[in-house]
Coordinates of C-alpha atoms (C1' of nucleotides) in Angstrom, one line a residue:
Chain A
X1173 CA 126.8 13.7 166.8
X1174 CA 125.6 12.2 163.6
X1175 CA 122.5 13.5 161.9
X1176 CA 123.4 12.6 158.3
X1177 CA 122.1 9.6 156.5
X1178 CA 124.5 6.8 157.2
X1179 CA 124.7 3.9 154.7
X1180 CA 123.9 0.4 155.9
X1181 CA 127.4 -0.8 154.9
X1182 CA 128.9 1.8 157.3
X1183 CA 126.6 0.7 160.2
X1184 CA 127.5 -2.9 159.6
X1185 CA 131.2 -2.2 159.9
X1186 CA 130.8 -0.3 163.2
X1187 CA 130.6 -3.4 165.4
X1188 CA 133.7 -4.9 163.8
X1189 CA 135.6 -1.6 164.6
X1190 CA 134.3 -2.0 168.2
X1191 CA 135.6 -5.6 168.5
X1192 CA 138.9 -4.7 167.0
X1193 CA 139.4 -1.8 169.3
X1194 CA 138.5 -3.8 172.4
X1195 CA 141.1 -6.2 171.2
X1196 CA 143.7 -3.6 170.8
X1197 CA 142.8 -2.3 174.2
X1198 CA 143.5 -5.6 175.7
X1199 CA 146.7 -5.9 174.0
X1200 CA 147.8 -2.5 175.5
X1201 CA 147.8 -0.6 172.1
X1202 CA 146.7 3.0 172.9
X1203 CA 146.8 4.7 169.5
X1204 CA 146.3 3.6 166.0
X1205 CA 146.3 5.1 162.5
X1206 CA 143.7 4.3 159.9
X1207 CA 146.4 2.6 157.8
X1208 CA 147.3 0.2 160.6
X1209 CA 143.6 -0.4 161.5
X1210 CA 142.8 -0.9 157.9
X1211 CA 145.6 -3.5 157.5
X1212 CA 144.2 -5.5 160.5
X1213 CA 140.7 -5.5 159.2
X1214 CA 141.2 -5.8 155.5
X1215 CA 139.8 -2.3 154.7
X1216 CA 141.4 0.7 153.1
X1217 CA 142.6 3.7 155.2
X1218 CA 140.3 5.8 153.2
X1219 CA 137.2 3.8 154.0
X1220 CA 137.9 3.8 157.6
X1221 CA 138.3 7.6 157.6
X1222 CA 135.2 8.1 155.5
X1223 CA 133.3 5.8 157.9
X1224 CA 134.3 7.7 161.1
X1225 CA 133.7 11.1 159.4
X1226 CA 130.0 10.2 159.2
X1227 CA 129.9 10.7 163.0
X1228 CA 132.4 13.5 163.7
X1229 CA 136.1 14.1 164.0
X1230 CA 137.6 11.3 166.2
X1231 CA 141.3 11.5 165.1
X1232 CA 144.2 13.9 165.2
X1233 CA 146.4 14.8 162.3
X1234 CA 149.9 13.4 162.5
X1235 CA 148.9 11.0 165.5
X1236 CA 145.9 8.9 164.5
X1237 CA 143.2 7.7 166.8
X1238 CA 143.2 7.0 170.4
X1239 CA 142.0 3.5 170.9
X1240 CA 140.3 4.0 174.1
X1241 CA 138.3 7.2 173.3
X1242 CA 137.5 5.9 169.7
X1243 CA 136.1 2.8 171.3
X1244 CA 134.0 4.7 173.6
X1245 CA 132.7 7.1 170.8
X1246 CA 131.8 4.1 168.7
X1247 CA 129.9 2.4 171.6
X1248 CA 128.0 5.6 172.0
X1249 CA 127.1 5.8 168.3
X1250 CA 125.9 2.2 168.4
X1251 CA 123.5 3.1 171.5
X1252 CA 125.4 0.9 173.9
X1253 CA 124.9 3.4 176.7
X1254 CA 121.2 3.9 176.3
X1255 CA 120.1 1.1 178.7
X1256 CA 117.9 -0.6 176.3
X1257 CA 115.7 -3.3 177.7
X1258 CA 115.1 -6.6 176.1
X1259 CA 112.8 -9.5 176.7
X1260 CA 113.3 -13.0 175.1
X1261 CA 110.3 -15.2 173.7
X1262 CA 110.6 -18.9 173.6
X1263 CA 113.0 -20.6 176.0
X1264 CA 113.7 -23.6 173.7
X1265 CA 117.1 -24.8 172.8
X1266 CA 118.2 -21.6 171.1
X1267 CA 116.4 -19.1 173.5
X1268 CA 118.0 -21.0 176.4
X1269 CA 121.5 -20.9 174.8
X1270 CA 121.2 -17.2 174.4
X1271 CA 120.1 -16.6 178.1
X1272 CA 122.9 -18.8 179.2
X1273 CA 125.7 -17.7 177.0
X1274 CA 125.1 -14.4 175.4
X1275 CA 126.3 -11.5 177.4
X1276 CA 123.5 -9.0 176.7
X1277 CA 125.0 -6.7 179.3
X1278 CA 128.4 -6.5 177.6
X1279 CA 126.6 -5.0 174.5
X1280 CA 124.6 -2.4 176.5
X1281 CA 121.3 -4.4 176.8
X1282 CA 119.5 -5.4 179.9
X1283 CA 117.7 -8.8 179.5
X1284 CA 114.7 -8.4 181.8
X1285 CA 112.5 -11.4 181.3
X1286 CA 111.8 -14.5 179.2
X1287 CA 108.4 -15.9 178.3
X1288 CA 107.4 -19.4 177.4
X1289 CA 104.3 -21.7 177.5
X1290 CA 105.9 -24.8 179.0
X1291 CA 104.6 -25.0 182.6
X1292 CA 107.8 -26.8 183.8
X1293 CA 109.8 -23.6 182.9
X1294 CA 107.6 -20.9 184.3
X1295 CA 108.7 -19.4 187.5
X1296 CA 112.3 -20.7 187.0
X1297 CA 115.2 -18.4 186.4
X1298 CA 117.7 -19.0 183.6
X1299 CA 121.1 -17.3 184.2
X1300 CA 119.2 -14.8 186.6
X1301 CA 116.5 -14.1 184.1
X1302 CA 113.0 -14.9 185.3
X1303 CA 110.9 -17.1 182.9
X1304 CA 107.3 -15.9 183.0
X1305 CA 104.2 -17.3 181.4
X1306 CA 103.2 -16.4 177.9
X1307 CA 100.0 -15.1 179.4
X1308 CA 101.7 -12.5 181.4
X1309 CA 103.2 -11.0 178.3
X1310 CA 100.5 -8.4 177.5
X1311 CA 100.5 -7.1 181.1
X1312 CA 104.2 -7.0 181.2
X1313 CA 104.4 -5.0 178.1
X1314 CA 101.9 -2.5 179.4
X1315 CA 103.9 -2.1 182.6
X1316 CA 107.5 -2.2 181.4
X1317 CA 109.6 -0.4 178.8
X1318 CA 110.7 -3.0 176.3
X1319 CA 113.0 -1.8 173.5
X1320 CA 113.8 -5.0 171.8
X1321 CA 112.1 -8.4 171.6
X1322 CA 114.4 -11.5 171.0
X1323 CA 112.3 -13.9 169.0
X1324 CA 113.1 -17.6 169.6
X1325 CA 109.6 -19.1 169.2
X1326 CA 108.9 -22.0 166.9
X1327 CA 108.7 -21.1 163.2
X1328 CA 104.9 -21.9 163.0
X1329 CA 103.8 -19.2 165.4
X1330 CA 106.6 -16.6 164.5
X1331 CA 104.5 -14.4 162.3
X1332 CA 101.4 -14.3 164.4
X1333 CA 103.4 -13.7 167.5
X1334 CA 105.3 -10.8 165.8
X1335 CA 102.1 -9.1 164.5
X1336 CA 100.5 -9.2 168.0
X1337 CA 103.6 -7.6 169.4
X1338 CA 103.7 -4.9 166.8
X1339 CA 100.0 -4.2 167.7
X1340 CA 101.1 -3.8 171.3
X1341 CA 103.7 -1.2 170.3
X1342 CA 106.9 -3.4 169.9
X1343 CA 108.9 -1.9 167.0
X1344 CA 112.2 -3.8 167.1
X1345 CA 112.9 -7.5 166.9
X1346 CA 116.0 -9.6 167.1
X1347 CA 114.7 -12.6 164.9
X1348 CA 116.2 -16.1 165.4
X1349 CA 113.2 -17.9 163.9
X1350 CA 114.5 -18.3 160.3
X1351 CA 111.2 -16.8 159.2
X1352 CA 111.1 -13.8 156.9
X1353 CA 109.4 -11.3 159.1
X1354 CA 110.5 -8.1 157.3
X1355 CA 107.5 -6.3 155.9
X1356 CA 108.9 -3.9 153.2
X1357 CA 106.3 -1.3 154.1
X1358 CA 106.5 -1.0 157.6
X1359 CA 109.0 0.9 159.9
X1360 CA 109.3 -2.0 162.3
X1361 CA 112.9 -2.9 162.8
X1362 CA 113.7 -6.5 162.2
X1363 CA 117.3 -7.8 162.6
X1364 CA 117.6 -11.3 161.3
X1365 CA 119.9 -14.1 162.5
X1366 CA 119.1 -16.5 159.7
X1367 CA 121.5 -19.4 160.3
X1368 CA 120.6 -21.1 157.2
X1369 CA 121.3 -18.0 154.9
X1370 CA 124.8 -17.9 156.4
X1371 CA 125.5 -21.5 156.0
X1372 CA 124.2 -21.5 152.4
X1373 CA 126.4 -18.6 151.6
X1374 CA 129.4 -20.6 152.9
X1375 CA 128.1 -23.4 151.0
X1376 CA 128.1 -21.4 147.7
X1377 CA 131.8 -20.2 148.3
X1378 CA 133.0 -23.6 149.2
X1379 CA 131.3 -24.9 145.9
X1380 CA 132.8 -22.2 144.0
X1381 CA 136.3 -22.7 145.4
X1382 CA 136.0 -26.5 144.5
X1383 CA 135.0 -25.7 140.9
X1384 CA 137.8 -23.3 140.5
X1385 CA 140.2 -25.8 141.8
X1386 CA 138.8 -28.4 139.3
X1387 CA 139.1 -25.9 136.6
X1388 CA 142.7 -25.2 137.5
X1389 CA 143.6 -28.9 137.5
X1390 CA 141.9 -29.5 134.2
X1391 CA 143.8 -26.6 132.6
X1392 CA 147.0 -28.2 134.1
X1393 CA 146.1 -31.6 132.6
X1394 CA 145.5 -30.3 129.1
X1395 CA 148.8 -28.5 129.3
X1396 CA 150.6 -31.6 130.3
X1397 CA 149.0 -33.6 127.6
X1398 CA 150.2 -31.3 125.0
X1399 CA 153.9 -31.8 125.6
Chain B
X18 CA 126.4 -23.0 134.9
X19 CA 128.0 -19.8 136.3
X20 CA 131.6 -19.0 135.6
X21 CA 131.4 -15.2 135.9
X22 CA 132.5 -13.3 139.0
X23 CA 129.4 -13.0 141.1
X24 CA 129.3 -10.1 143.7
X25 CA 128.9 -10.9 147.3
X26 CA 125.6 -9.0 147.3
X27 CA 124.1 -11.2 144.9
X28 CA 125.3 -14.4 146.8
X29 CA 123.7 -13.1 149.9
X30 CA 120.3 -12.7 148.3
X31 CA 120.3 -16.2 147.0
X32 CA 119.3 -17.9 150.3
X33 CA 116.5 -15.4 150.7
X34 CA 115.2 -16.3 147.2
X35 CA 115.5 -20.0 148.2
X36 CA 113.5 -19.5 151.4
X37 CA 110.8 -17.3 149.6
X38 CA 110.5 -20.0 146.9
X39 CA 110.1 -22.8 149.5
X40 CA 107.4 -20.7 151.1
X41 CA 105.6 -20.1 147.8
X42 CA 105.9 -23.8 147.0
X43 CA 104.2 -24.5 150.2
X44 CA 101.4 -22.1 149.4
X45 CA 100.8 -23.9 146.1
X46 CA 102.0 -21.1 143.9
X47 CA 103.6 -22.6 140.9
X48 CA 104.7 -19.6 138.9
X49 CA 105.9 -16.1 139.8
X50 CA 107.1 -13.0 137.8
X51 CA 110.2 -11.0 138.9
X52 CA 107.7 -8.2 139.6
X53 CA 105.7 -10.1 142.1
X54 CA 108.8 -11.7 143.7
X55 CA 110.3 -8.3 144.1
X56 CA 107.2 -7.0 145.7
X57 CA 107.3 -9.8 148.3
X58 CA 111.0 -9.4 149.0
X59 CA 111.3 -5.7 148.9
X60 CA 113.6 -5.8 145.7
X61 CA 113.1 -4.4 142.2
X62 CA 112.2 -6.7 139.3
X63 CA 115.3 -5.5 137.6
X64 CA 117.5 -6.5 140.4
X65 CA 116.0 -10.0 140.6
X66 CA 116.4 -10.6 136.9
X67 CA 119.9 -9.2 137.0
X68 CA 120.7 -11.6 140.0
X69 CA 119.3 -14.7 138.2
X70 CA 121.1 -13.9 134.9
X71 CA 124.4 -14.3 136.6
X72 CA 123.8 -18.0 136.6
X73 CA 121.7 -18.7 133.4
X74 CA 118.2 -18.3 131.9
X75 CA 115.7 -19.5 134.4
X76 CA 112.7 -17.7 133.2
X77 CA 110.4 -17.6 130.2
X78 CA 109.2 -14.5 128.4
X79 CA 105.7 -13.8 129.0
X80 CA 105.3 -16.3 131.7
X81 CA 107.8 -15.6 134.5
X82 CA 109.6 -18.2 136.5
X83 CA 108.4 -21.7 137.5
X84 CA 108.8 -21.7 141.4
X85 CA 109.7 -25.2 141.7
X86 CA 112.4 -25.4 139.0
X87 CA 113.9 -22.0 140.0
X88 CA 113.9 -23.3 143.6
X89 CA 116.0 -26.4 142.5
X90 CA 118.3 -24.4 140.3
X91 CA 119.1 -22.0 143.2
X92 CA 119.7 -24.9 145.5
X93 CA 122.1 -26.3 143.0
X94 CA 123.8 -22.9 142.6
X95 CA 124.2 -22.9 146.4
X96 CA 125.9 -26.3 146.4
X97 CA 122.9 -27.8 148.4
X98 CA 123.2 -31.1 146.4
X99 CA 127.0 -31.5 146.9
X100 CA 126.8 -33.7 149.9
X101 CA 129.1 -31.6 152.0
X102 CA 130.3 -33.0 155.3
X103 CA 130.4 -31.0 158.4
X104 CA 131.8 -31.5 161.9
X105 CA 131.1 -29.5 165.0
X106 CA 133.8 -28.5 167.6
X107 CA 132.6 -27.6 171.1
X108 CA 129.4 -29.1 172.5
X109 CA 128.7 -26.3 174.9
X110 CA 125.5 -24.3 175.0
X111 CA 125.6 -23.0 171.4
X112 CA 127.1 -26.2 169.9
X113 CA 124.5 -28.3 171.6
X114 CA 121.6 -26.1 170.4
X115 CA 122.9 -26.3 166.9
X116 CA 123.1 -30.1 167.1
X117 CA 119.7 -30.3 168.6
X118 CA 117.9 -27.7 166.6
X119 CA 119.5 -26.9 163.4
X120 CA 118.6 -29.1 160.5
X121 CA 121.9 -29.4 158.6
X122 CA 120.4 -32.0 156.2
X123 CA 117.7 -29.5 155.2
X124 CA 120.4 -27.2 153.7
X125 CA 122.4 -30.1 152.2
X126 CA 125.0 -30.7 154.9
X127 CA 125.7 -34.0 156.6
X128 CA 126.6 -33.4 160.3
X129 CA 129.0 -36.4 160.9
X130 CA 130.5 -35.9 164.4
X131 CA 131.0 -33.5 167.2
X132 CA 134.1 -33.0 169.3
X133 CA 134.7 -31.9 172.8
X134 CA 137.0 -32.2 175.8
X135 CA 134.5 -32.9 178.5
X136 CA 134.7 -36.6 179.4
X137 CA 131.0 -36.8 180.4
X138 CA 130.0 -35.9 176.9
X139 CA 132.4 -38.2 175.0
X140 CA 130.8 -41.4 173.6
X141 CA 127.3 -39.8 173.8
X142 CA 125.2 -38.9 170.8
X143 CA 123.5 -35.6 170.4
X144 CA 120.6 -35.9 168.1
X145 CA 122.2 -38.7 166.4
X146 CA 125.5 -37.2 166.1
X147 CA 128.4 -39.0 167.9
X148 CA 130.5 -36.8 170.2
X149 CA 134.2 -37.6 170.0
X150 CA 137.1 -36.7 172.1
X151 CA 139.1 -33.8 170.9
X152 CA 142.1 -36.1 170.8
X153 CA 140.5 -38.2 168.1
X154 CA 140.2 -35.0 165.9
X155 CA 143.4 -35.3 163.9
X156 CA 143.0 -38.9 163.2
X157 CA 139.3 -38.3 162.2
X158 CA 140.4 -35.5 159.7
X159 CA 143.0 -37.8 158.2
X160 CA 140.4 -40.5 157.6
X161 CA 137.4 -38.5 156.6
X162 CA 136.3 -35.8 154.2
X163 CA 135.5 -32.8 156.1
X164 CA 134.3 -29.8 154.1
X165 CA 133.2 -27.4 156.8
X166 CA 134.0 -27.2 160.5
X167 CA 131.4 -25.5 162.7
X168 CA 133.4 -23.6 165.4
X169 CA 131.7 -23.5 168.8
X170 CA 134.7 -23.5 171.1
X171 CA 135.3 -21.0 173.7
X172 CA 136.7 -17.6 172.7
X173 CA 140.0 -18.1 174.3
X174 CA 141.1 -21.2 172.1
X175 CA 139.4 -20.2 168.9
X176 CA 142.3 -18.6 167.1
X177 CA 144.6 -21.5 167.9
X178 CA 142.1 -24.1 167.2
X179 CA 141.5 -22.5 163.8
X180 CA 145.2 -22.4 162.9
X181 CA 145.7 -25.9 163.9
X182 CA 142.8 -27.0 161.7
X183 CA 144.0 -24.9 158.7
X184 CA 147.4 -26.7 159.0
X185 CA 145.5 -30.0 158.8
X186 CA 143.9 -28.9 155.5
X187 CA 140.5 -27.5 156.7
X188 CA 139.6 -24.4 154.6
X189 CA 136.1 -23.5 155.4
X190 CA 134.7 -22.5 158.8
X191 CA 131.3 -21.6 160.1
X192 CA 132.4 -19.4 163.1
X193 CA 130.2 -19.0 166.1
X194 CA 133.0 -17.9 168.5
X195 CA 132.6 -14.0 168.1
X196 CA 136.3 -13.8 167.5
X197 CA 137.6 -12.2 164.2
X198 CA 139.2 -15.2 162.5
X199 CA 139.3 -13.8 159.0
X200 CA 142.8 -13.4 157.8
X201 CA 142.7 -10.8 155.0
X202 CA 145.6 -12.6 153.3
X203 CA 144.5 -16.2 153.2
X204 CA 142.0 -18.0 150.9
X205 CA 140.4 -19.9 154.0
X206 CA 136.8 -19.4 154.0
X207 CA 135.3 -18.0 157.2
X208 CA 131.6 -17.4 157.5
X209 CA 130.9 -15.5 160.8
X210 CA 127.9 -15.7 163.0
X211 CA 128.7 -12.7 165.1
X212 CA 125.8 -12.5 167.3
X213 CA 127.0 -9.1 168.9
X214 CA 127.5 -7.5 165.6
X215 CA 123.9 -8.2 164.7
X216 CA 122.6 -7.0 168.0
X217 CA 124.6 -3.8 167.9
X218 CA 123.4 -3.0 164.4
X219 CA 120.0 -3.3 165.8
X220 CA 120.9 -1.2 168.6
X221 CA 122.2 1.5 166.3
X222 CA 118.9 1.5 164.3
X223 CA 116.7 1.6 167.5
X224 CA 118.8 4.6 168.7
X225 CA 118.6 6.3 165.4
X226 CA 114.7 5.8 165.3
X227 CA 114.5 7.2 168.9
X228 CA 116.5 10.3 167.9
X229 CA 114.5 10.9 164.8
X230 CA 111.3 10.5 166.9
X231 CA 112.6 13.1 169.4
X232 CA 113.7 15.5 166.7
X233 CA 110.2 15.3 165.2
X234 CA 108.7 16.0 168.6
X235 CA 110.9 18.9 169.2
X236 CA 110.0 20.4 165.9
X237 CA 106.4 20.0 166.7
X238 CA 106.8 21.7 170.0
X239 CA 108.5 24.7 168.5
X240 CA 105.7 25.0 165.9
X241 CA 103.1 24.8 168.6
X242 CA 105.0 27.5 170.7
X243 CA 105.1 29.9 167.8
X244 CA 101.2 30.1 167.5
Chain C
dT716 C1' 97.8 -12.7 117.4
dA717 C1' 98.2 -9.6 121.5
dG718 C1' 99.9 -9.2 126.2
dA719 C1' 103.1 -10.2 129.3
dT720 C1' 107.6 -10.7 130.9
dT721 C1' 112.0 -12.1 130.3
dG722 C1' 117.3 -11.2 129.3
dT723 C1' 120.4 -7.6 128.5
dT724 C1' 122.3 -3.2 127.3
dA725 C1' 122.6 1.5 128.9
dA726 C1' 121.9 5.0 132.4
dT727 C1' 121.9 6.3 137.2
dC728 C1' 123.1 6.1 141.6
dG729 C1' 125.9 5.0 145.5
dA730 C1' 130.0 3.5 147.7
dT731 C1' 134.9 2.9 147.6
dT732 C1' 139.3 4.8 146.6
dA733 C1' 142.7 8.3 145.6
dA734 C1' 144.5 12.6 146.4
dC735 C1' 145.8 16.5 149.0
dA736 C1' 145.5 20.6 151.9
dA737 C1' 145.2 21.4 156.7
dT738 C1' 147.3 20.6 161.0
dC739 C1' 148.9 18.2 164.9
Chain D
dT1238 C1' 160.3 22.5 162.3
dA1239 C1' 159.5 18.1 159.7
dG1240 C1' 157.0 14.0 159.4
dA1241 C1' 152.8 11.8 159.8
dT1242 C1' 148.2 11.4 159.5
dT1243 C1' 143.9 13.3 159.5
dG1244 C1' 139.3 15.0 157.2
dT1245 C1' 137.4 16.1 153.0
dT1246 C1' 136.9 16.9 148.1
dA1247 C1' 137.2 14.6 143.7
dA1248 C1' 137.8 10.5 140.7
dT1249 C1' 136.8 5.8 140.2
dC1250 C1' 134.6 1.8 140.4
dG1251 C1' 130.6 -1.2 141.2
dA1252 C1' 125.8 -2.1 141.9
dT1253 C1' 121.2 -1.0 141.2
dT1254 C1' 117.7 0.7 138.3
dA1255 C1' 115.5 1.8 133.8
dA1256 C1' 114.6 0.8 129.3
dC1257 C1' 113.5 -2.0 125.4
dA1258 C1' 114.0 -5.5 122.0
dA1259 C1' 113.3 -10.4 121.9
dT1260 C1' 110.0 -13.9 122.5
dC1261 C1' 106.9 -17.0 124.9

DNA sequence: TAGATTGTTAATCGATTAACAATC
DNA sequence: TAGATTGTTAATCGATTAACAATC
């Protein structure tokens, strides 16, 4: 499978395909064409076929795609069957919410342990995940395979924490700290969940929409005045 | 200001500029060139100048950009000074975490109220935000200006909830439900925080990196065997 | 003034869309 | 078989990068 350079845009669309295919599966739809899939996702059929063709031939001429097998193929492409291990750092509000609510297993990850400094948390379990002391982290990393670290620590210590971890061999972070960790010159993977970036983009679109509405109304007014 | 069609890519970079400029401000840096800013963000100077030029002339030849005023200009572009009102639906784990932890004010939003169905929550305050009953929602919307709805309700009711709200005039959602709400044919704004999409993209990159490492090792092995 | 750096136009690069032969 | 729909090549479109005159 794959082995060509796949663009970031394509990769970002794969999880959307997966979710849509899951949905279709639930609805009992067993086959779908690029045309129909495109309509449901707001993409062109061409784009969908191009996207898939980065990874192989999943369709059948005259028929389309089998929902179930395509879903599995995309899951494989995304690495969902690789049994990646994750640990979580910082069992505060957001860390806790993730442990309680986010189904890591559903997406192919195994959440092995959480770490914090607060004595009242250590030794507890959150949704079946043991909370260990921050001090145990180094030992833990030496004794266990950890593929991804979920970063939920306070802003202030995020950068130092990350650098320590990188030194200990961690090279993939899921970053909830709203701090820019991305070092342009390193090959450490950082996937950001920047809440504020998302809200501000929405803020822009809302502003823009309001401005346009206003402009439209003003045009209308001028037109009315003229008559 | 503005009034030309600005591409999505540009808009998505604006919040990053803002965060970086805040950081520079804190560090006491008062001016910066597109070259230096580019270096720190992993972008080309050209791109940065192009981005800014969508909205006006913020720089000065031979000098660069004033960190503080540029920061304010970008904040204005993003609509941070428009006093948008938000409400939050669903005070579960994620909704609660947002109310507790996320500083809506910092990004120009005023979080006015939260809504839930659980009797034990209603009437309480979470971090200063009153929790009202779901039943009060319609009345609330009629009596108050609500610019953005933060959706934290369970998956199962997300679509119905959204459609109801759209009928009541809401046209901007910050969506935490991991359900695809985007209707390609409507002009309702939906900004998604799809946790799983983000994790799966990371999963792909981690997989890809592992594959490449493996391929590299195999090449090395073959080379060693040959000698 | 000379040096630096912008804003903007032109060139390049990459991603999306269209078209169509292959084929189920 | 005929109709449908893929995979892929070519054409178009848009975004990024390069270049440079303008100017602080």
